[in-house]
């Protein structure tokens, strides 16, 4: 089987495996979106110091990347890897906005929310 076909099969298998537990649907809409809305405004959004905010977002992103790259969490039955993957994307987007000195509240809220969920499932 060619490499591209194997990757496609692997991706489809991963989506089916994740989807069957409900985590993929949770990330896109539904309970996760509701969870993040009920959390309210994140501490990141409340921080008006752009330098401190960038530093905190990078810290959360680095932690999320470390978990997303860790075989311990990739192979775990707990969804820490899923939340780490979502957190690294959200934090990366938030950081991209912050590089232009724009505070995007939605991505900041998601960054903190997804990171918190990741930590929750790690403990």
mmCIF file of C-alpha atoms in Angstrom:
data_model
loop_
_atom_site.group_PDB
_atom_site.id
_atom_site.type_symbol
_atom_site.label_atom_id
_atom_site.label_comp_id
_atom_site.label_asym_id
_atom_site.label_seq_id
_atom_site.Cartn_x
_atom_site.Cartn_y
_atom_site.Cartn_z
ATOM 1 C CA UNK A 1 0.000 0.000 0.000
ATOM 2 C CA UNK A 2 1.367 3.421 -0.897
ATOM 3 C CA UNK A 3 2.319 5.803 1.894
ATOM 4 C CA UNK A 4 -0.475 8.298 1.062
ATOM 5 C CA UNK A 5 -3.078 5.530 1.125
ATOM 6 C CA UNK A 6 -1.757 4.258 4.469
ATOM 7 C CA UNK A 7 -1.943 7.781 5.899
ATOM 8 C CA UNK A 8 -5.514 8.143 4.659
ATOM 9 C CA UNK A 9 -6.508 4.800 6.177
ATOM 10 C CA UNK A 10 -4.738 5.711 9.435
ATOM 11 C CA UNK A 11 -6.485 9.084 9.588
ATOM 12 C CA UNK A 12 -9.872 7.509 8.886
ATOM 13 C CA UNK A 13 -9.250 4.858 11.539
ATOM 14 C CA UNK A 14 -8.266 7.517 14.064
ATOM 15 C CA UNK A 15 -11.364 9.558 13.266
ATOM 16 C CA UNK A 16 -13.572 6.506 13.667
ATOM 17 C CA UNK A 17 -11.901 5.541 16.943
ATOM 18 C CA UNK A 18 -12.116 9.046 18.340
ATOM 19 C CA UNK A 19 -15.617 9.568 16.983
ATOM 20 C CA UNK A 20 -16.896 6.372 18.572
ATOM 21 C CA UNK A 21 -15.976 7.661 22.029
ATOM 22 C CA UNK A 22 -17.668 10.994 21.427
ATOM 23 C CA UNK A 23 -14.573 13.137 21.775
ATOM 24 C CA UNK A 24 -14.371 14.310 18.161
ATOM 25 C CA UNK A 25 -17.969 15.496 18.198
ATOM 26 C CA UNK A 26 -17.353 17.167 21.529
ATOM 27 C CA UNK A 27 -14.493 19.205 20.134
ATOM 28 C CA UNK A 28 -16.351 20.545 17.133
ATOM 29 C CA UNK A 29 -19.641 21.433 18.750
ATOM 30 C CA UNK A 30 -21.959 20.364 21.501
ATOM 31 C CA UNK A 31 -20.710 19.587 25.007
ATOM 32 C CA UNK A 32 -17.256 21.112 24.530
ATOM 33 C CA UNK A 33 -18.564 24.336 23.133
ATOM 34 C CA UNK A 34 -21.072 24.393 25.983
ATOM 35 C CA UNK A 35 -18.337 23.562 28.485
ATOM 36 C CA UNK A 36 -16.206 26.464 27.331
ATOM 37 C CA UNK A 37 -19.155 28.842 27.349
ATOM 38 C CA UNK A 38 -20.073 27.898 30.906
ATOM 39 C CA UNK A 39 -16.515 28.504 32.061
ATOM 40 C CA UNK A 40 -16.976 32.152 31.184
ATOM 41 C CA UNK A 41 -14.301 34.666 30.382
ATOM 42 C CA UNK A 42 -10.842 33.192 30.745
ATOM 43 C CA UNK A 43 -8.074 34.660 32.829
ATOM 44 C CA UNK A 44 -6.195 35.216 29.585
ATOM 45 C CA UNK A 45 -8.877 37.582 28.299
ATOM 46 C CA UNK A 46 -8.794 39.517 31.555
ATOM 47 C CA UNK A 47 -5.043 40.144 31.222
ATOM 48 C CA UNK A 48 -4.462 43.550 29.590
ATOM 49 C CA UNK A 49 -0.656 43.315 29.514
ATOM 50 C CA UNK A 50 0.166 42.042 25.996
ATOM 51 C CA UNK A 51 3.729 41.023 26.954
ATOM 52 C CA UNK A 52 2.517 38.925 29.905
ATOM 53 C CA UNK A 53 -0.354 37.571 27.827
ATOM 54 C CA UNK A 54 1.983 36.412 25.040
ATOM 55 C CA UNK A 55 4.193 34.718 27.604
ATOM 56 C CA UNK A 56 1.268 32.888 29.220
ATOM 57 C CA UNK A 57 -0.184 31.789 25.871
ATOM 58 C CA UNK A 58 3.220 30.463 24.762
ATOM 59 C CA UNK A 59 3.531 28.567 28.076
ATOM 60 C CA UNK A 60 0.109 26.917 27.588
ATOM 61 C CA UNK A 61 0.918 26.170 23.949
ATOM 62 C CA UNK A 62 4.299 24.615 24.818
ATOM 63 C CA UNK A 63 2.709 22.424 27.488
ATOM 64 C CA UNK A 64 0.015 21.326 25.028
ATOM 65 C CA UNK A 65 2.551 20.545 22.311
ATOM 66 C CA UNK A 66 4.555 18.446 24.773
ATOM 67 C CA UNK A 67 1.480 16.381 25.677
ATOM 68 C CA UNK A 68 0.382 16.065 22.037
ATOM 69 C CA UNK A 69 3.847 14.726 21.145
ATOM 70 C CA UNK A 70 4.106 12.373 24.125
ATOM 71 C CA UNK A 71 3.659 8.678 23.368
ATOM 72 C CA UNK A 72 2.342 8.301 26.935
ATOM 73 C CA UNK A 73 -0.696 10.419 26.066
ATOM 74 C CA UNK A 74 -0.965 9.430 22.404
ATOM 75 C CA UNK A 75 -1.391 5.806 23.517
ATOM 76 C CA UNK A 76 -3.521 6.574 26.571
ATOM 77 C CA UNK A 77 -7.216 5.726 26.716
ATOM 78 C CA UNK A 78 -7.829 9.102 28.368
ATOM 79 C CA UNK A 79 -8.522 12.034 26.003
ATOM 80 C CA UNK A 80 -5.613 14.223 27.199
ATOM 81 C CA UNK A 81 -4.037 13.915 23.731
ATOM 82 C CA UNK A 82 -7.221 15.115 22.031
ATOM 83 C CA UNK A 83 -7.451 18.162 24.297
ATOM 84 C CA UNK A 84 -3.718 18.843 23.920
ATOM 85 C CA UNK A 85 -4.124 18.830 20.153
ATOM 86 C CA UNK A 86 -7.015 21.268 20.352
ATOM 87 C CA UNK A 87 -5.203 23.467 22.879
ATOM 88 C CA UNK A 88 -2.035 23.729 20.804
ATOM 89 C CA UNK A 89 -4.075 24.894 17.797
ATOM 90 C CA UNK A 90 -6.177 27.379 19.778
ATOM 91 C CA UNK A 91 -3.155 28.738 21.649
ATOM 92 C CA UNK A 92 -1.193 28.976 18.408
ATOM 93 C CA UNK A 93 -3.993 30.981 16.840
ATOM 94 C CA UNK A 94 -4.258 33.212 19.913
ATOM 95 C CA UNK A 95 -0.511 33.790 19.811
ATOM 96 C CA UNK A 96 -0.680 34.655 16.108
ATOM 97 C CA UNK A 97 -3.241 37.346 16.879
ATOM 98 C CA UNK A 98 -1.175 38.602 19.826
ATOM 99 C CA UNK A 99 1.878 39.010 17.574
ATOM 100 C CA UNK A 100 -0.108 41.774 15.857
ATOM 101 C CA UNK A 101 -1.168 43.139 19.286
ATOM 102 C CA UNK A 102 -4.755 41.967 18.747
ATOM 103 C CA UNK A 103 -6.496 40.154 21.606
ATOM 104 C CA UNK A 104 -8.907 37.680 20.050
ATOM 105 C CA UNK A 105 -11.166 36.738 22.942
ATOM 106 C CA UNK A 106 -12.562 33.610 21.293
ATOM 107 C CA UNK A 107 -9.168 32.000 20.691
ATOM 108 C CA UNK A 108 -7.892 33.066 24.122
ATOM 109 C CA UNK A 109 -10.943 31.500 25.788
ATOM 110 C CA UNK A 110 -10.499 28.295 23.770
ATOM 111 C CA UNK A 111 -6.764 28.171 24.499
ATOM 112 C CA UNK A 112 -7.326 28.283 28.243
ATOM 113 C CA UNK A 113 -10.412 26.062 28.179
ATOM 114 C CA UNK A 114 -8.840 23.307 26.065
ATOM 115 C CA UNK A 115 -5.610 23.442 28.075
ATOM 116 C CA UNK A 116 -7.606 23.127 31.303
ATOM 117 C CA UNK A 117 -9.455 20.112 29.917
ATOM 118 C CA UNK A 118 -6.136 18.537 28.905
ATOM 119 C CA UNK A 119 -4.775 18.971 32.425
ATOM 120 C CA UNK A 120 -8.035 17.652 33.880
ATOM 121 C CA UNK A 121 -7.693 14.393 31.929
ATOM 122 C CA UNK A 122 -4.014 14.046 32.817
ATOM 123 C CA UNK A 123 -4.781 13.895 36.536
#
